[in-house]
Coordinates of C-alpha atoms in Angstrom, one line a residue:
M1 CA 31.0 -13.3 32.0
R2 CA 27.4 -14.6 32.2
W3 CA 26.7 -18.1 30.9
E4 CA 24.5 -16.7 28.0
D5 CA 27.3 -14.3 26.8
D6 CA 30.0 -17.1 26.7
P7 CA 30.9 -17.6 23.1
R8 CA 31.8 -21.2 23.8
R9 CA 28.2 -21.9 24.5
A10 CA 26.6 -20.4 21.4
G11 CA 22.9 -20.8 21.6
S12 CA 20.9 -20.6 24.8
A13 CA 17.3 -20.9 26.0
A14 CA 15.4 -20.0 29.3
F15 CA 12.2 -21.1 30.6
R16 CA 10.5 -21.0 34.0
G17 CA 13.0 -22.6 36.2
V18 CA 15.1 -24.0 33.5
R19 CA 18.0 -22.6 31.5
A20 CA 19.9 -24.5 28.7
S21 CA 22.9 -23.7 26.4
R22 CA 25.2 -25.2 23.9
P23 CA 23.1 -27.0 21.2
V24 CA 24.8 -30.3 20.0
E25 CA 22.3 -32.0 18.1
H26 CA 19.3 -31.1 15.8
V27 CA 16.2 -33.3 14.9
D28 CA 13.1 -32.7 12.7
L29 CA 10.4 -33.8 15.1
A30 CA 8.0 -34.7 12.2
R31 CA 10.6 -37.2 10.8
H32 CA 12.8 -38.2 13.6
G33 CA 10.7 -37.7 16.7
A34 CA 11.7 -41.1 18.2
R35 CA 15.2 -39.7 18.7
V36 CA 13.9 -37.3 21.3
A37 CA 12.4 -40.0 23.5
E38 CA 15.8 -41.7 23.6
G39 CA 17.4 -39.1 26.1
G40 CA 18.7 -35.6 26.6
F41 CA 17.1 -32.3 27.1
W42 CA 15.7 -30.7 23.9
V43 CA 14.5 -27.2 23.1
V44 CA 11.5 -27.1 20.6
V45 CA 10.4 -24.4 18.3
A46 CA 7.6 -25.7 16.0
T47 CA 5.9 -23.4 13.6
F48 CA 2.2 -23.2 12.9
E49 CA 2.9 -24.3 9.4
G50 CA 4.4 -27.6 10.5
R51 CA 8.2 -27.2 10.9
L52 CA 9.1 -29.1 14.2
D53 CA 12.6 -28.3 15.1
A54 CA 14.3 -29.7 18.4
W55 CA 17.8 -29.0 19.5
R56 CA 19.5 -31.2 22.2
M57 CA 21.3 -29.0 24.7
A58 CA 24.5 -30.0 26.3
D59 CA 24.1 -27.8 29.4
V60 CA 20.9 -27.6 31.6
A61 CA 20.5 -25.6 34.8
R62 CA 17.4 -25.7 36.9
D63 CA 16.5 -23.2 39.4
D64 CA 12.8 -22.6 40.3
A65 CA 13.6 -20.1 43.1
V66 CA 15.9 -17.6 41.3
P67 CA 14.9 -15.8 38.1
E68 CA 17.3 -15.2 35.4
P69 CA 19.5 -12.1 36.3
A70 CA 18.7 -8.7 34.6
P71 CA 21.0 -8.4 31.5
G72 CA 22.3 -5.0 32.5
R73 CA 21.4 -3.4 29.2
E74 CA 18.4 -2.0 27.6
W75 CA 16.2 -3.6 24.9
D76 CA 16.5 -1.3 21.7
G77 CA 13.4 -2.2 19.7
P78 CA 11.7 -0.5 16.7
P79 CA 9.6 2.7 17.1
P80 CA 5.9 2.3 17.5
E81 CA 5.2 3.7 14.1
A82 CA 7.3 1.2 12.3
W83 CA 4.9 -1.7 12.7
T84 CA 2.8 -2.7 9.7
T85 CA 0.0 -5.4 9.6
S86 CA -0.6 -8.2 7.3
L87 CA -4.4 -7.5 7.4
D88 CA -5.6 -4.0 8.0
R89 CA -8.9 -3.3 9.6
D90 CA -11.0 -3.5 6.5
A91 CA -9.4 -6.7 5.4
Y92 CA -9.6 -8.3 8.8
V93 CA -13.3 -7.5 9.0
A94 CA -14.0 -8.9 5.6
G95 CA -12.2 -12.2 6.7
V96 CA -14.5 -12.4 9.7
E97 CA -17.5 -12.0 7.5
A98 CA -16.1 -14.6 5.1
I99 CA -15.6 -17.0 7.9
R100 CA -19.2 -16.4 9.2
G101 CA -20.3 -17.2 5.7
D102 CA -18.4 -20.6 6.1
I103 CA -20.0 -21.3 9.5
R104 CA -23.5 -20.6 7.9
E105 CA -22.8 -23.1 5.2
G106 CA -21.8 -25.8 7.7
E107 CA -18.1 -25.7 6.6
V108 CA -16.7 -25.0 10.1
Y109 CA -17.7 -24.2 13.5
Q110 CA -14.9 -21.8 14.6
V111 CA -11.6 -20.4 12.9
N112 CA -9.0 -18.5 14.6
L113 CA -8.2 -15.6 12.3
C114 CA -4.8 -13.9 12.7
R115 CA -2.7 -11.1 11.4
M116 CA 1.1 -10.7 11.6
L117 CA 2.8 -7.4 12.9
E118 CA 6.3 -6.7 11.4
A119 CA 8.8 -4.0 11.8
D120 CA 12.4 -3.5 10.6
L121 CA 14.9 -4.3 13.2
P122 CA 18.5 -4.6 11.7
A123 CA 20.8 -6.8 13.7
A124 CA 23.8 -9.2 13.0
E125 CA 22.9 -12.9 13.1
P126 CA 21.9 -14.5 15.5
G127 CA 19.8 -11.5 16.0
P128 CA 19.0 -8.6 18.5
D129 CA 19.3 -8.9 22.2
A130 CA 16.8 -11.6 23.2
V131 CA 17.8 -11.5 26.8
A132 CA 17.0 -7.9 27.0
L133 CA 13.6 -8.1 25.4
A134 CA 12.8 -11.3 27.5
H135 CA 13.5 -9.1 30.7
R136 CA 11.6 -6.3 29.4
L137 CA 8.5 -8.5 28.9
A138 CA 8.9 -10.3 32.2
T139 CA 8.9 -6.9 34.0
G140 CA 6.0 -5.3 32.1
N141 CA 3.9 -8.5 31.0
P142 CA 4.9 -11.6 33.3
A143 CA 3.7 -14.8 31.9
R144 CA 3.4 -18.4 33.2
F145 CA 5.1 -19.8 30.1
A146 CA 7.6 -17.0 29.2
S147 CA 10.6 -18.2 27.3
R148 CA 13.3 -17.1 25.0
I149 CA 15.3 -19.4 22.5
V150 CA 18.3 -18.3 20.5
V151 CA 20.1 -20.9 18.3
P152 CA 22.5 -19.6 15.7
R153 CA 22.1 -21.2 12.3
T154 CA 24.9 -23.4 11.3
E155 CA 25.6 -25.9 8.4
A156 CA 24.2 -28.6 10.7
W157 CA 21.0 -27.0 11.7
P158 CA 18.5 -24.2 11.2
G159 CA 18.6 -21.3 13.5
A160 CA 15.8 -19.9 15.8
W161 CA 15.2 -16.6 17.6
V162 CA 12.0 -16.5 19.7
V163 CA 11.1 -14.4 22.8
S164 CA 7.5 -15.3 24.3
A165 CA 5.2 -14.1 27.0
S166 CA 2.8 -17.0 26.3
P167 CA 0.1 -17.6 29.1
E168 CA -1.1 -20.9 27.4
L169 CA -0.1 -24.4 27.8
Y170 CA -0.1 -26.5 24.7
L171 CA 1.3 -29.8 26.3
R172 CA 2.6 -30.9 29.5
V173 CA 4.0 -34.5 29.9
D174 CA 4.9 -35.8 33.4
G175 CA 5.7 -39.4 33.2
A176 CA 2.6 -41.0 31.8
R177 CA 0.3 -38.0 32.3
V178 CA -0.4 -35.5 29.6
A179 CA -2.2 -32.1 29.9
S180 CA -3.4 -29.3 27.8
S181 CA -4.9 -26.0 28.8
P182 CA -6.7 -24.2 25.9
I183 CA -7.3 -20.5 26.2
K184 CA -10.4 -19.2 24.3
G185 CA -12.5 -16.2 25.3
T186 CA -10.8 -12.8 26.0
C187 CA -12.1 -9.6 27.5
A188 CA -10.6 -6.4 29.1
P189 CA -10.4 -6.4 32.9
G190 CA -13.7 -5.2 34.5
E191 CA -15.7 -6.3 31.4
S192 CA -17.9 -9.6 31.2
M193 CA -17.3 -12.5 28.8
L194 CA -19.8 -12.8 26.1
P195 CA -21.8 -16.0 25.3
K196 CA -19.6 -16.2 22.2
D197 CA -16.5 -16.4 24.5
E198 CA -17.8 -19.3 26.3
A199 CA -19.0 -21.0 22.9
E200 CA -15.4 -20.7 21.8
N201 CA -14.0 -22.4 24.7
V202 CA -16.5 -25.2 24.9
M203 CA -15.8 -26.1 21.1
I204 CA -12.1 -26.0 21.5
T205 CA -12.1 -28.0 24.8
D206 CA -14.0 -30.8 23.0
L207 CA -11.5 -30.7 20.2
I208 CA -8.6 -30.9 22.6
R209 CA -10.3 -34.0 24.4
N210 CA -10.5 -35.6 20.9
D211 CA -6.9 -34.8 20.0
V212 CA -5.3 -36.1 23.1
S213 CA -7.5 -39.3 23.2
H214 CA -5.5 -40.6 20.2
V215 CA -2.6 -41.3 22.7
A216 CA -4.5 -41.9 25.8
V217 CA -5.8 -44.9 27.8
P218 CA -9.6 -45.2 26.8
G219 CA -11.7 -43.6 29.5
S220 CA -8.8 -41.6 31.0
V221 CA -9.5 -38.3 29.4
T222 CA -10.9 -35.8 31.9
V223 CA -11.4 -32.0 32.1
P224 CA -10.5 -30.9 35.7
E225 CA -10.8 -27.2 34.8
F226 CA -13.6 -25.9 32.7
L227 CA -14.3 -22.2 31.7
G228 CA -12.0 -20.9 34.4
L229 CA -11.4 -17.2 34.5
H230 CA -7.7 -16.2 34.5
E231 CA -6.4 -12.5 34.8
H232 CA -3.4 -11.6 32.9
P233 CA -1.7 -8.2 32.5
G234 CA -4.3 -6.0 30.5
L235 CA -6.9 -8.8 29.8
V236 CA -8.8 -11.8 31.0
H237 CA -9.0 -15.2 29.5
L238 CA -11.3 -18.2 29.7
Q239 CA -9.3 -21.3 30.4
S240 CA -10.0 -25.1 30.5
T241 CA -7.7 -28.0 31.2
V242 CA -7.8 -31.5 29.5
E243 CA -5.8 -34.3 31.2
A244 CA -5.2 -38.0 30.2
R245 CA -3.0 -41.1 30.8
L246 CA -0.7 -42.2 28.1
A247 CA -1.5 -45.6 26.7
P248 CA 1.4 -48.1 27.2
A249 CA 2.2 -47.9 23.4
Y250 CA 3.0 -44.2 23.9
D251 CA 4.5 -44.1 27.5
W252 CA 7.9 -42.5 26.6
T253 CA 8.3 -45.2 23.6
P254 CA 9.7 -44.1 20.3
E255 CA 6.0 -43.6 19.1
L256 CA 5.3 -41.0 21.7
W257 CA 6.2 -37.7 20.1
P258 CA 5.4 -38.5 16.6
A259 CA 1.9 -39.7 17.7
L260 CA 1.2 -37.0 20.1
L261 CA 2.3 -34.1 17.7
D262 CA 0.5 -35.6 14.8
G263 CA -2.7 -35.8 16.8
T264 CA -2.6 -32.3 18.5
F265 CA -0.6 -30.0 16.2
P266 CA -1.2 -27.3 15.4
P267 CA -2.8 -26.5 18.9
G268 CA -6.6 -26.4 18.5
S269 CA -7.0 -23.1 20.3
V270 CA -5.2 -21.2 17.5
S271 CA -6.7 -23.2 14.5
G272 CA -10.4 -23.9 14.9
A273 CA -12.9 -26.7 14.7
P274 CA -13.1 -28.9 12.9
K275 CA -9.4 -28.5 12.6
S276 CA -9.0 -29.7 8.9
S277 CA -11.6 -27.3 7.7
A278 CA -10.3 -24.5 9.9
L279 CA -6.7 -24.8 8.5
R280 CA -8.0 -24.8 5.0
I281 CA -9.8 -21.4 5.7
I282 CA -6.9 -20.0 7.5
A283 CA -4.8 -20.8 4.4
R284 CA -7.4 -18.8 2.3
E285 CA -7.8 -15.8 4.5
E286 CA -4.3 -15.1 5.9
T287 CA -1.8 -13.5 3.8
T288 CA 1.5 -14.4 5.3
P289 CA 2.9 -17.4 7.4
R290 CA 2.4 -17.4 11.2
G291 CA 5.9 -19.1 11.8
A292 CA 6.5 -19.6 15.5
Y293 CA 3.5 -17.5 16.4
C294 CA 0.6 -20.0 17.3
G295 CA 3.1 -22.9 17.1
G296 CA 4.7 -24.8 19.9
I297 CA 7.5 -23.4 22.1
G298 CA 9.3 -25.3 25.0
W299 CA 11.3 -28.2 26.1
I300 CA 11.3 -32.0 26.4
D301 CA 13.4 -33.8 29.1
A302 CA 13.5 -37.4 28.0
D303 CA 15.9 -38.2 31.0
T304 CA 13.3 -37.1 33.5
R305 CA 10.3 -38.0 31.3
T306 CA 8.9 -34.5 31.5
A307 CA 8.0 -31.8 28.9
E308 CA 6.4 -28.4 28.7
L309 CA 5.3 -27.0 25.5
A310 CA 3.5 -23.4 25.3
V311 CA 1.2 -22.3 22.6
G312 CA 3.4 -19.6 20.7
I313 CA 0.9 -16.7 21.4
R314 CA 2.2 -13.3 22.8
T315 CA 5.3 -14.3 20.9
F316 CA 8.1 -12.2 19.0
S317 CA 10.3 -13.8 16.5
W318 CA 13.2 -12.4 14.4
S319 CA 14.6 -13.3 11.1
P320 CA 17.4 -11.8 9.0
D321 CA 15.1 -11.4 6.1
Q322 CA 15.1 -7.9 4.4
G323 CA 18.0 -6.8 6.8
G324 CA 16.3 -8.0 9.9
R325 CA 12.6 -8.2 10.8
L326 CA 10.9 -8.4 14.1
R327 CA 7.4 -10.3 13.9
F328 CA 4.5 -10.4 16.4
G329 CA 1.1 -12.0 15.8
T330 CA -2.4 -11.4 17.0
G331 CA -5.8 -12.9 16.3
A332 CA -9.2 -13.8 17.6
G333 CA -11.6 -16.9 17.4
I334 CA -14.4 -16.4 14.9
T335 CA -17.9 -18.0 15.5
W336 CA -21.3 -17.3 14.2
G337 CA -21.8 -14.9 17.2
S338 CA -18.8 -12.9 16.3
D339 CA -18.8 -9.1 15.6
P340 CA -16.5 -8.4 12.9
Y341 CA -15.5 -5.0 14.4
G342 CA -15.3 -6.4 18.0
E343 CA -12.9 -9.2 16.7
W344 CA -10.7 -6.6 15.3
E345 CA -10.7 -4.7 18.6
E346 CA -9.8 -8.1 20.4
T347 CA -6.7 -8.4 18.1
E348 CA -5.8 -4.8 19.0
L349 CA -6.2 -5.6 22.9
K350 CA -4.0 -8.6 22.7
A351 CA -1.2 -6.8 20.8
R352 CA -1.3 -3.3 22.3
R353 CA 0.7 -4.0 25.5
L354 CA 3.3 -6.3 24.0
I355 CA 4.0 -4.2 21.1
G356 CA 4.3 -1.3 23.5
L357 CA 6.9 -3.1 25.4
A358 CA 8.9 -4.1 22.4
S359 CA 8.7 -0.5 21.1
G360 CA 9.7 1.0 24.5
T361 CA 6.6 2.9 25.2
T362 CA 5.3 0.8 28.1
M363 CA 7.1 -0.6 31.0
T364 CA 5.3 -1.0 34.2
P365 CA 2.3 -3.7 34.6

């Protein structure tokens, strides 16, 4: 019996080079983030709306060389026609135009406008076969920060079901060093980035520099990568990287995670700039919560003073609502230079491959 199938180890998670199982403690990072710095390996699922859940796992296995074994069973997802969208083409285009109006009036510089795709997927709790979906995504859409997390709901803590193919680093902490690599700017392979794509990235990189500076040694914030082109399955992204050294007051002290998350969450690349204005406009334009999509997904290891959290893009989540619903989000950064119909097409480009994999219509890279 594989470790992820062992009923004695209910609840498991897998990341690049790290697998964990058997949750034994839960904390709300927004209220009890100091606990996470005390010790242990914690799996984190943070929703865009601000629910910050962390579960301490009793068993942790590290193996950078050997990938997780194939599950020996096929993923059984919803048919392609089952997916619905929270914003159709007309509504999304209208949202882009409204945001351009906000930019014209000086309310905001950039807003990430998203829509949620949903499909019925009945399953008994804790949910459908996350291992099978994760393997399917790893085969058809490999991603640097791929992960899966399944934590059964109990009387002691909330549950989680997330399978992600995220290419984007939200936060990495290695001792006293902290880094974030925002992705803004997207095009299809063989196409050129537009000036609007570079403008998006410049704005958000500056926002991340400011966010991280709240916990950094003054003068230690640097940008070692700026407007780097990164190829991913089916698309190309612009990525920059911001690094800093933690100030002594936050160097794995009880104040670290409350302050770091308060200063940086939700991630700037999936909200906008200024962040407070962008979040207000997102609440106005989007018709349904994003949940784990655009949140933070990953792990914190207080024993080794390391952590890696991804931005929850290219991410599926499942909930038992309405008999079982599979959700996937897609969006685009809106600036004054945005073409409303082009932004809709960008959301289609980002969703097409992953939805195809989840619906069994695409398998090879």
